[in-house]
mmCIF file with all atom_site columns, C-alpha atoms in Angstrom:
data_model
loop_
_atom_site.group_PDB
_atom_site.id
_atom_site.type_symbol
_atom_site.label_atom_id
_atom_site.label_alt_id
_atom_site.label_comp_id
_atom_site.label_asym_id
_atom_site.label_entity_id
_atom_site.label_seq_id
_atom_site.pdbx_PDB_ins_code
_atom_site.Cartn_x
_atom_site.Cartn_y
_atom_site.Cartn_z
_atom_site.occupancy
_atom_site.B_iso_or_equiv
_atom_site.pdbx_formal_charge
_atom_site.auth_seq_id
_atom_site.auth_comp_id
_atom_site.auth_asym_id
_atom_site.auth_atom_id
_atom_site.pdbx_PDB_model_num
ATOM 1   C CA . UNK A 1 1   ? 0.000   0.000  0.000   1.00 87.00 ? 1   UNK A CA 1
ATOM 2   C CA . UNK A 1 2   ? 1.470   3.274  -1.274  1.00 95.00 ? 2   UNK A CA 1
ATOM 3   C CA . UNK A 1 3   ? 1.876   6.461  1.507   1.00 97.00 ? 3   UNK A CA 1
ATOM 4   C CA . UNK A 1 4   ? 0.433   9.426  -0.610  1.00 97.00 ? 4   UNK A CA 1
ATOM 5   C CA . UNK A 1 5   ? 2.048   12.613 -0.135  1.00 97.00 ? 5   UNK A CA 1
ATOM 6   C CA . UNK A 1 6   ? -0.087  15.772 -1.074  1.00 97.00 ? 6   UNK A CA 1
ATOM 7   C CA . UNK A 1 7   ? 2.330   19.029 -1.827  1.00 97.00 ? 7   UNK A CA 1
ATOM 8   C CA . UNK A 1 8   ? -0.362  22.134 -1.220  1.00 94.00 ? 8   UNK A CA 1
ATOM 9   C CA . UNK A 1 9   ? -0.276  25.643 -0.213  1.00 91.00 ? 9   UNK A CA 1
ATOM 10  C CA . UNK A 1 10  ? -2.309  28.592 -1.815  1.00 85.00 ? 10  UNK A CA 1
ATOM 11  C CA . UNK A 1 11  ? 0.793   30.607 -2.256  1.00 84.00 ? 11  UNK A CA 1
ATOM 12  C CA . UNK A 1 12  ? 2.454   30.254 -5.205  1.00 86.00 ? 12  UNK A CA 1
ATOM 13  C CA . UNK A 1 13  ? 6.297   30.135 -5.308  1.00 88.00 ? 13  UNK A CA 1
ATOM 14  C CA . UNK A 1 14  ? 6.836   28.155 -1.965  1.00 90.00 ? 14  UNK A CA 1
ATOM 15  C CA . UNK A 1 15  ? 8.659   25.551 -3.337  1.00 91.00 ? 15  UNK A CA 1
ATOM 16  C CA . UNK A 1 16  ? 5.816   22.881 -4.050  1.00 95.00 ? 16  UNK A CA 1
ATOM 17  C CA . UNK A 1 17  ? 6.635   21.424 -7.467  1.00 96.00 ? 17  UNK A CA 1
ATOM 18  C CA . UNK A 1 18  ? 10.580  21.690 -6.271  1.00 96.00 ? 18  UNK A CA 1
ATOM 19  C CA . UNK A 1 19  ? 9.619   19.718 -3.232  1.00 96.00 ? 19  UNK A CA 1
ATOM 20  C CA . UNK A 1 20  ? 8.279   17.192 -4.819  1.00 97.00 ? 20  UNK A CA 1
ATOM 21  C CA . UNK A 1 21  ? 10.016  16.539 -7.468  1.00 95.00 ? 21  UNK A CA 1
ATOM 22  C CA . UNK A 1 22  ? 13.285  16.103 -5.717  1.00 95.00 ? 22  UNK A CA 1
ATOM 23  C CA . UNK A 1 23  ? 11.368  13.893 -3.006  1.00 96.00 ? 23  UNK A CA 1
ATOM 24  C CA . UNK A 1 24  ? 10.517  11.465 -5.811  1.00 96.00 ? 24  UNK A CA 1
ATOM 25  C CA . UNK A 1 25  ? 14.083  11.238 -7.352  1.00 93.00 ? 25  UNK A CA 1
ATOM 26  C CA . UNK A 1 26  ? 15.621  10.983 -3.671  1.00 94.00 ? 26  UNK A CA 1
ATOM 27  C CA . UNK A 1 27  ? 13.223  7.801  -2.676  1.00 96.00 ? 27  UNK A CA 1
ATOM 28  C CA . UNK A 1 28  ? 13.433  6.580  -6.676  1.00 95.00 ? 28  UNK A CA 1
ATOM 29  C CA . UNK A 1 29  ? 17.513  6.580  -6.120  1.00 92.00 ? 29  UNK A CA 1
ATOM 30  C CA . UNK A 1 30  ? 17.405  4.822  -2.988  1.00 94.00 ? 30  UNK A CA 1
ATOM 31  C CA . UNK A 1 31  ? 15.165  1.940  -4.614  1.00 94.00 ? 31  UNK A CA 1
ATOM 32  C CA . UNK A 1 32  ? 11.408  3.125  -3.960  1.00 96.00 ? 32  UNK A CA 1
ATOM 33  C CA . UNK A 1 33  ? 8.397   2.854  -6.221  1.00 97.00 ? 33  UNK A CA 1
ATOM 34  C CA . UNK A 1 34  ? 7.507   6.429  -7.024  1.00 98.00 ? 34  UNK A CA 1
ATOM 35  C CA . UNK A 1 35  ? 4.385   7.844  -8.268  1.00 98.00 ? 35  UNK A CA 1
ATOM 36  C CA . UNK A 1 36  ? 4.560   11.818 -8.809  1.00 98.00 ? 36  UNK A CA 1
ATOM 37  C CA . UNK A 1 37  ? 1.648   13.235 -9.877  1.00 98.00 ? 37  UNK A CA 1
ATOM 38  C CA . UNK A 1 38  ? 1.230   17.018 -11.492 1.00 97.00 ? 38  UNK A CA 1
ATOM 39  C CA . UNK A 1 39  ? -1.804  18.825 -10.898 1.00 96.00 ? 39  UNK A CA 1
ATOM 40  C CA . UNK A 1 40  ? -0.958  21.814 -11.925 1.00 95.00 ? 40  UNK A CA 1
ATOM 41  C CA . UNK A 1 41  ? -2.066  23.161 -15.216 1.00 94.00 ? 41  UNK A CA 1
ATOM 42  C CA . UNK A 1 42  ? 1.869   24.656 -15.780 1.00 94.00 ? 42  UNK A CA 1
ATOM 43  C CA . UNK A 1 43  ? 2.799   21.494 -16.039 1.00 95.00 ? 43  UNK A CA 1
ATOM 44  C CA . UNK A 1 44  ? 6.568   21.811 -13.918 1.00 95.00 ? 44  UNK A CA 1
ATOM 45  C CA . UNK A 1 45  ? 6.564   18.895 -12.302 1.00 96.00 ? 45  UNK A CA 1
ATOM 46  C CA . UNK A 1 46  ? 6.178   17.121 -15.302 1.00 96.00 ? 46  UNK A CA 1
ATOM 47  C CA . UNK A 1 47  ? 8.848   19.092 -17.309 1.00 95.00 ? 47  UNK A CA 1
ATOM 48  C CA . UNK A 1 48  ? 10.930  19.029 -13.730 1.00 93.00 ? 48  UNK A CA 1
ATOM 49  C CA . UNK A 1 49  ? 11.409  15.269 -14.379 1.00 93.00 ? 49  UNK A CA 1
ATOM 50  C CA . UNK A 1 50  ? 12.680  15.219 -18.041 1.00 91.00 ? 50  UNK A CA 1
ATOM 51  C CA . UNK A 1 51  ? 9.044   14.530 -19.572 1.00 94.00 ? 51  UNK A CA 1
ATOM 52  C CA . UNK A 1 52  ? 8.104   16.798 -22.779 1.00 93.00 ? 52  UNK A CA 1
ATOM 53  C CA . UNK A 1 53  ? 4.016   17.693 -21.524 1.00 94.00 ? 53  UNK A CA 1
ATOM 54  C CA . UNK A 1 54  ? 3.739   19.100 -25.154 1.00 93.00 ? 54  UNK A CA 1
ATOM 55  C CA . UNK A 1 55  ? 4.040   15.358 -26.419 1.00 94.00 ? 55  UNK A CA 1
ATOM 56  C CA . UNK A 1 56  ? 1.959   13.609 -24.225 1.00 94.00 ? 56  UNK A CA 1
ATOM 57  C CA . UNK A 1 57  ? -0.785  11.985 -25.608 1.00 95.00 ? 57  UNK A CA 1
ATOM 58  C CA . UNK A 1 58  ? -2.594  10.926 -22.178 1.00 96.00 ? 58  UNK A CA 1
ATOM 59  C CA . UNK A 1 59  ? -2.650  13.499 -19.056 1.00 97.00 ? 59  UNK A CA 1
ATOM 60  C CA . UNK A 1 60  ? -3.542  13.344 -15.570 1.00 97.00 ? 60  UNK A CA 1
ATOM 61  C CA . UNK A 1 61  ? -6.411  15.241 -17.412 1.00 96.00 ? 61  UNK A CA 1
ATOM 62  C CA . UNK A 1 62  ? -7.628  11.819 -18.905 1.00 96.00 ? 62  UNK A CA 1
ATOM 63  C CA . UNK A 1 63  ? -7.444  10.921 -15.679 1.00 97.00 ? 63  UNK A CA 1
ATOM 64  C CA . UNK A 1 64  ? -9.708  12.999 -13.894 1.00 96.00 ? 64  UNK A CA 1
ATOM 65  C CA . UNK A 1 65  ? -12.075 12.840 -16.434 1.00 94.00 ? 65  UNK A CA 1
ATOM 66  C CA . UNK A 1 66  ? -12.204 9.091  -16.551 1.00 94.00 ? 66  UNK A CA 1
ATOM 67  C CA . UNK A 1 67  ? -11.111 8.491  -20.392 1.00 95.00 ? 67  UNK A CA 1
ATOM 68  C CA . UNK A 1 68  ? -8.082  7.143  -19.440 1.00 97.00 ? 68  UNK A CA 1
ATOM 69  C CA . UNK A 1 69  ? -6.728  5.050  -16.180 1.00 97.00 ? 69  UNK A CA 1
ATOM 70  C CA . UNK A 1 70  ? -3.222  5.904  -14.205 1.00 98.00 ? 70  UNK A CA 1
ATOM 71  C CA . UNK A 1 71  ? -1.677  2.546  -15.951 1.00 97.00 ? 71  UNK A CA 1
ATOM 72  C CA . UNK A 1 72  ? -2.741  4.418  -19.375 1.00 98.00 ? 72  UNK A CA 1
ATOM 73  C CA . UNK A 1 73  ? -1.675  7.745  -18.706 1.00 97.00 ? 73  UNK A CA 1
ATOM 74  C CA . UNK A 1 74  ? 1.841   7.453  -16.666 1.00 97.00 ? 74  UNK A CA 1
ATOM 75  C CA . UNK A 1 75  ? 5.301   8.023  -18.322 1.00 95.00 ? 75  UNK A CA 1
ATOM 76  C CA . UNK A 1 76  ? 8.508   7.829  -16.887 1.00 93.00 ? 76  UNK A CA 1
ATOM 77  C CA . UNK A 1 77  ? 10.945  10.395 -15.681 1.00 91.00 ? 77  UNK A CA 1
ATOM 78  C CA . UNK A 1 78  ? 14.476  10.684 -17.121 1.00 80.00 ? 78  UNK A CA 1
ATOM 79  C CA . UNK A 1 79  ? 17.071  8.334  -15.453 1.00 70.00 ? 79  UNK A CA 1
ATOM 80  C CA . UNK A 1 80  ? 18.615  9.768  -12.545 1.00 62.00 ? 80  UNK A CA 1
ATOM 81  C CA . UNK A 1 81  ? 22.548  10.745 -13.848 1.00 59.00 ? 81  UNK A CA 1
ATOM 82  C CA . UNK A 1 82  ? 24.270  8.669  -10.645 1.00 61.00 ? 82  UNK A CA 1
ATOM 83  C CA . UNK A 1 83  ? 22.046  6.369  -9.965  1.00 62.00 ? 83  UNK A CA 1
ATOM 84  C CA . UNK A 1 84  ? 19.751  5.030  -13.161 1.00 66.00 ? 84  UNK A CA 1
ATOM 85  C CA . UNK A 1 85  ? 16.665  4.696  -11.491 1.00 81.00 ? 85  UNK A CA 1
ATOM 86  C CA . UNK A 1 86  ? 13.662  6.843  -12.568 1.00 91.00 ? 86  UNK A CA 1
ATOM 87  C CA . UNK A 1 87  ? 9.989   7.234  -11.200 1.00 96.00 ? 87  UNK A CA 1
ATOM 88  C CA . UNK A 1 88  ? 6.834   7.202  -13.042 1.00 97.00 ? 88  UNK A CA 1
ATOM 89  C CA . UNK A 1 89  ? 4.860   10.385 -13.751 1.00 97.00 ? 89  UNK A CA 1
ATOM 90  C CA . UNK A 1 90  ? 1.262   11.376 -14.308 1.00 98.00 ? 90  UNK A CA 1
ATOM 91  C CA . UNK A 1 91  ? 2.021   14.257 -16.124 1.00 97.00 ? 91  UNK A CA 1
ATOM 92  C CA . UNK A 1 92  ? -0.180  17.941 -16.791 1.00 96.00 ? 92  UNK A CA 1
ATOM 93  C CA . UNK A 1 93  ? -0.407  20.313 -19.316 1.00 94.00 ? 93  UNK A CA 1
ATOM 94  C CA . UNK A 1 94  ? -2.703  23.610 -20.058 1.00 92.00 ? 94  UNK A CA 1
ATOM 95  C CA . UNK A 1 95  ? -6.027  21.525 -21.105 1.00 92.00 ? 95  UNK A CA 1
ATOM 96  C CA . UNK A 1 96  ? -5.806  20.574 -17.237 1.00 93.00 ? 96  UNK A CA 1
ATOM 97  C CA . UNK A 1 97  ? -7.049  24.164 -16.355 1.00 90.00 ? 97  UNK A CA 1
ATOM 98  C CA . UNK A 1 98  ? -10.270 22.716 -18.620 1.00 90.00 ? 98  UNK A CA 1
ATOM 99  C CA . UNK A 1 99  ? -10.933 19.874 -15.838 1.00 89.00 ? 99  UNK A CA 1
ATOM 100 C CA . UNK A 1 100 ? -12.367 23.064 -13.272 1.00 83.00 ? 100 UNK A CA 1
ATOM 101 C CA . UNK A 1 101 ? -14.904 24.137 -15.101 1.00 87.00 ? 101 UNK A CA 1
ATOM 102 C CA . UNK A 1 102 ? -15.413 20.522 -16.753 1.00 90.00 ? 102 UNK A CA 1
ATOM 103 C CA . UNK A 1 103 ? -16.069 18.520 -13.049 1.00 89.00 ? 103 UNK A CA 1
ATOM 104 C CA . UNK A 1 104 ? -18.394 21.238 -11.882 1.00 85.00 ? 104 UNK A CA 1
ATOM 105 C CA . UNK A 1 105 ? -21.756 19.216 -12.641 1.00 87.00 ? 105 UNK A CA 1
ATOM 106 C CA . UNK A 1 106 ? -19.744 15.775 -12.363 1.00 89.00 ? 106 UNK A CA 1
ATOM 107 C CA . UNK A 1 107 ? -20.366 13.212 -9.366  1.00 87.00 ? 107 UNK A CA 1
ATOM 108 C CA . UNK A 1 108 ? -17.805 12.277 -6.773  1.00 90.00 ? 108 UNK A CA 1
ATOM 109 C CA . UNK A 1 109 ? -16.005 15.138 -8.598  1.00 92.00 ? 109 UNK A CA 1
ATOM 110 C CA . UNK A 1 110 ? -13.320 15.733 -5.641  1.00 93.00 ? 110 UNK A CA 1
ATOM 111 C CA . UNK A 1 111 ? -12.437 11.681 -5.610  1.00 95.00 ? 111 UNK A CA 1
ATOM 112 C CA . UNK A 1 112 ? -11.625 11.118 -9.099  1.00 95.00 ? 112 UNK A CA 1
ATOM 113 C CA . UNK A 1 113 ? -8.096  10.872 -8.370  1.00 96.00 ? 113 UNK A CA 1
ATOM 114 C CA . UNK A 1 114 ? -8.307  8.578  -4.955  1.00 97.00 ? 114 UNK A CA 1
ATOM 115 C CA . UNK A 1 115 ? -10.870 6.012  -7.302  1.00 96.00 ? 115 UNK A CA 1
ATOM 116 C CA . UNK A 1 116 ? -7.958  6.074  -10.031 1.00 97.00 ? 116 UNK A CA 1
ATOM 117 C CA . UNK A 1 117 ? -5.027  5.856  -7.792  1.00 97.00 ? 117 UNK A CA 1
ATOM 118 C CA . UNK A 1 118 ? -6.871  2.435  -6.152  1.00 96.00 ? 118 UNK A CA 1
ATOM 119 C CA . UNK A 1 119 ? -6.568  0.788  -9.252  1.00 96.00 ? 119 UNK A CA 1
ATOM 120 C CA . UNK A 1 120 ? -2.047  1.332  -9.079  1.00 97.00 ? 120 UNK A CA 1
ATOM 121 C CA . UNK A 1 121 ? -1.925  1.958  -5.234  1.00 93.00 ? 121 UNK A CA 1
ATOM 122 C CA . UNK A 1 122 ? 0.349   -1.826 -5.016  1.00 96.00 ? 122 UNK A CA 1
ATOM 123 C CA . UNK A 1 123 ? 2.652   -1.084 -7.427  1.00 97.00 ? 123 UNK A CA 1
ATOM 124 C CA . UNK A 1 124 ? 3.783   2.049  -5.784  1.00 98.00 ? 124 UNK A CA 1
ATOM 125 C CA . UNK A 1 125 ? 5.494   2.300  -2.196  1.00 98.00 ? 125 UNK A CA 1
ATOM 126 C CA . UNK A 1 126 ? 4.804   6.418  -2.504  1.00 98.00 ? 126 UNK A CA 1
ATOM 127 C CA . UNK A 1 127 ? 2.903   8.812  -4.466  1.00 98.00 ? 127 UNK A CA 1
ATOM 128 C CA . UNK A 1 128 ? 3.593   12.399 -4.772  1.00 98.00 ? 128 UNK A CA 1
ATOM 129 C CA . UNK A 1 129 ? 1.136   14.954 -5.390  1.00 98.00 ? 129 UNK A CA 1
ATOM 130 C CA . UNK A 1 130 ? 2.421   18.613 -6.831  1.00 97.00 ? 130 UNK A CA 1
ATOM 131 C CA . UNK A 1 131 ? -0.650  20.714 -6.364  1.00 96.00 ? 131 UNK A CA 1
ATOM 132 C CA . UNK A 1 132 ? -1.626  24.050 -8.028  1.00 94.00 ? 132 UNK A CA 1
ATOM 133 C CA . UNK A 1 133 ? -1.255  27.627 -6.365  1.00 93.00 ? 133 UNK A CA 1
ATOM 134 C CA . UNK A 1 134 ? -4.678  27.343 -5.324  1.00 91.00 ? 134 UNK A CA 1
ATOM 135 C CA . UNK A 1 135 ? -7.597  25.804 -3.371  1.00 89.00 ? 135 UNK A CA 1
ATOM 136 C CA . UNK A 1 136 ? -9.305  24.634 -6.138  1.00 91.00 ? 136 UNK A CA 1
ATOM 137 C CA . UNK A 1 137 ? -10.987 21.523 -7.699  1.00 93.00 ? 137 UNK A CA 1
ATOM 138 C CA . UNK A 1 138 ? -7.576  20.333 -8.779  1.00 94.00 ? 138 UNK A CA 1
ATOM 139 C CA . UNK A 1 139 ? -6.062  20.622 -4.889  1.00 94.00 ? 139 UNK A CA 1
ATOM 140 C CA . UNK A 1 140 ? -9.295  19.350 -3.377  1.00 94.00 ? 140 UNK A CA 1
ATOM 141 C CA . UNK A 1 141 ? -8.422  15.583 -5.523  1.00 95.00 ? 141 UNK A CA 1
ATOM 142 C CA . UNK A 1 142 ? -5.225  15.720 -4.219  1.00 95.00 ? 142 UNK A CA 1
ATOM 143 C CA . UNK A 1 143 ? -6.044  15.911 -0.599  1.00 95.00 ? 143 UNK A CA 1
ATOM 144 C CA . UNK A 1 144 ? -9.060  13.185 -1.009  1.00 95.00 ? 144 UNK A CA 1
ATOM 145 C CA . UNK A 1 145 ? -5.837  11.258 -1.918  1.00 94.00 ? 145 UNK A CA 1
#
């Protein structure tokens, strides 16, 4: 069973996306199952961990809006330099700021994430959670997590 770690504070430039995506390569390097997920629209995290979030085809985005599953969606990071070990990455990009105004009228709208994250929560020993600048419908799945 995966411990979930949710990176949140309304403030932006605190240090959440840096936070968390050193936390994953740390605990990838010293052998743990990682799970970061980005759920903010910028899309840092994702780009933080060597993944191009103009190429992918399947977001956290598919995610939340339940046309895709975790197993579907995830990429992997670049390999650390010194150690070769990576982490996988649900990744974001701008059509995530769509997914506010999309889950508005949606049931069980602020557990989309914690139902998809079930489904993978074995194969991971943590998950990471970068969360936008705000307390928003976005931040609200990632502390249901």
């Amino acid at each position: 069973m995966a411990k979930i770690f949710c990176v949140a504070n309304q403030k932006g430039g605190v240090g959440k996306t840096t936070t968390t995506v050193n936390l994953a390569a740390g605990l990838a390097k010293v052998g743990q199952r990682v799970l970061m997920i980005d759920l903010d629209p910028q899309g840092n995290a994702t780009m933080g961990s060597g993944v191009d979030k103009r190429k992918l085809e399947l977001t956290v985005y598919d995610v939340l809006l339940e046309s895709a599953s975790i197993v579907q969606a995830r990429a992997q990071s670049d390999k650390l330099k010194d150690g070769g070990c990576s982490y996988d990455i649900l990744g974001a990009n701008r059509e995530l700021a769509g997914a506010e105004v999309e889950l508005v009228e949606v049931e069980r709208r602020e557990k989309r994430l914690k139902q998809a994250l079930a489904e993978v929560n074995d194969q991971y020993d943590f998950v990471l959670i970068d969360c936008p600048p705000s307390l928003s419908m976005l931040t609200l799945n990632g502390l249901c997590c």
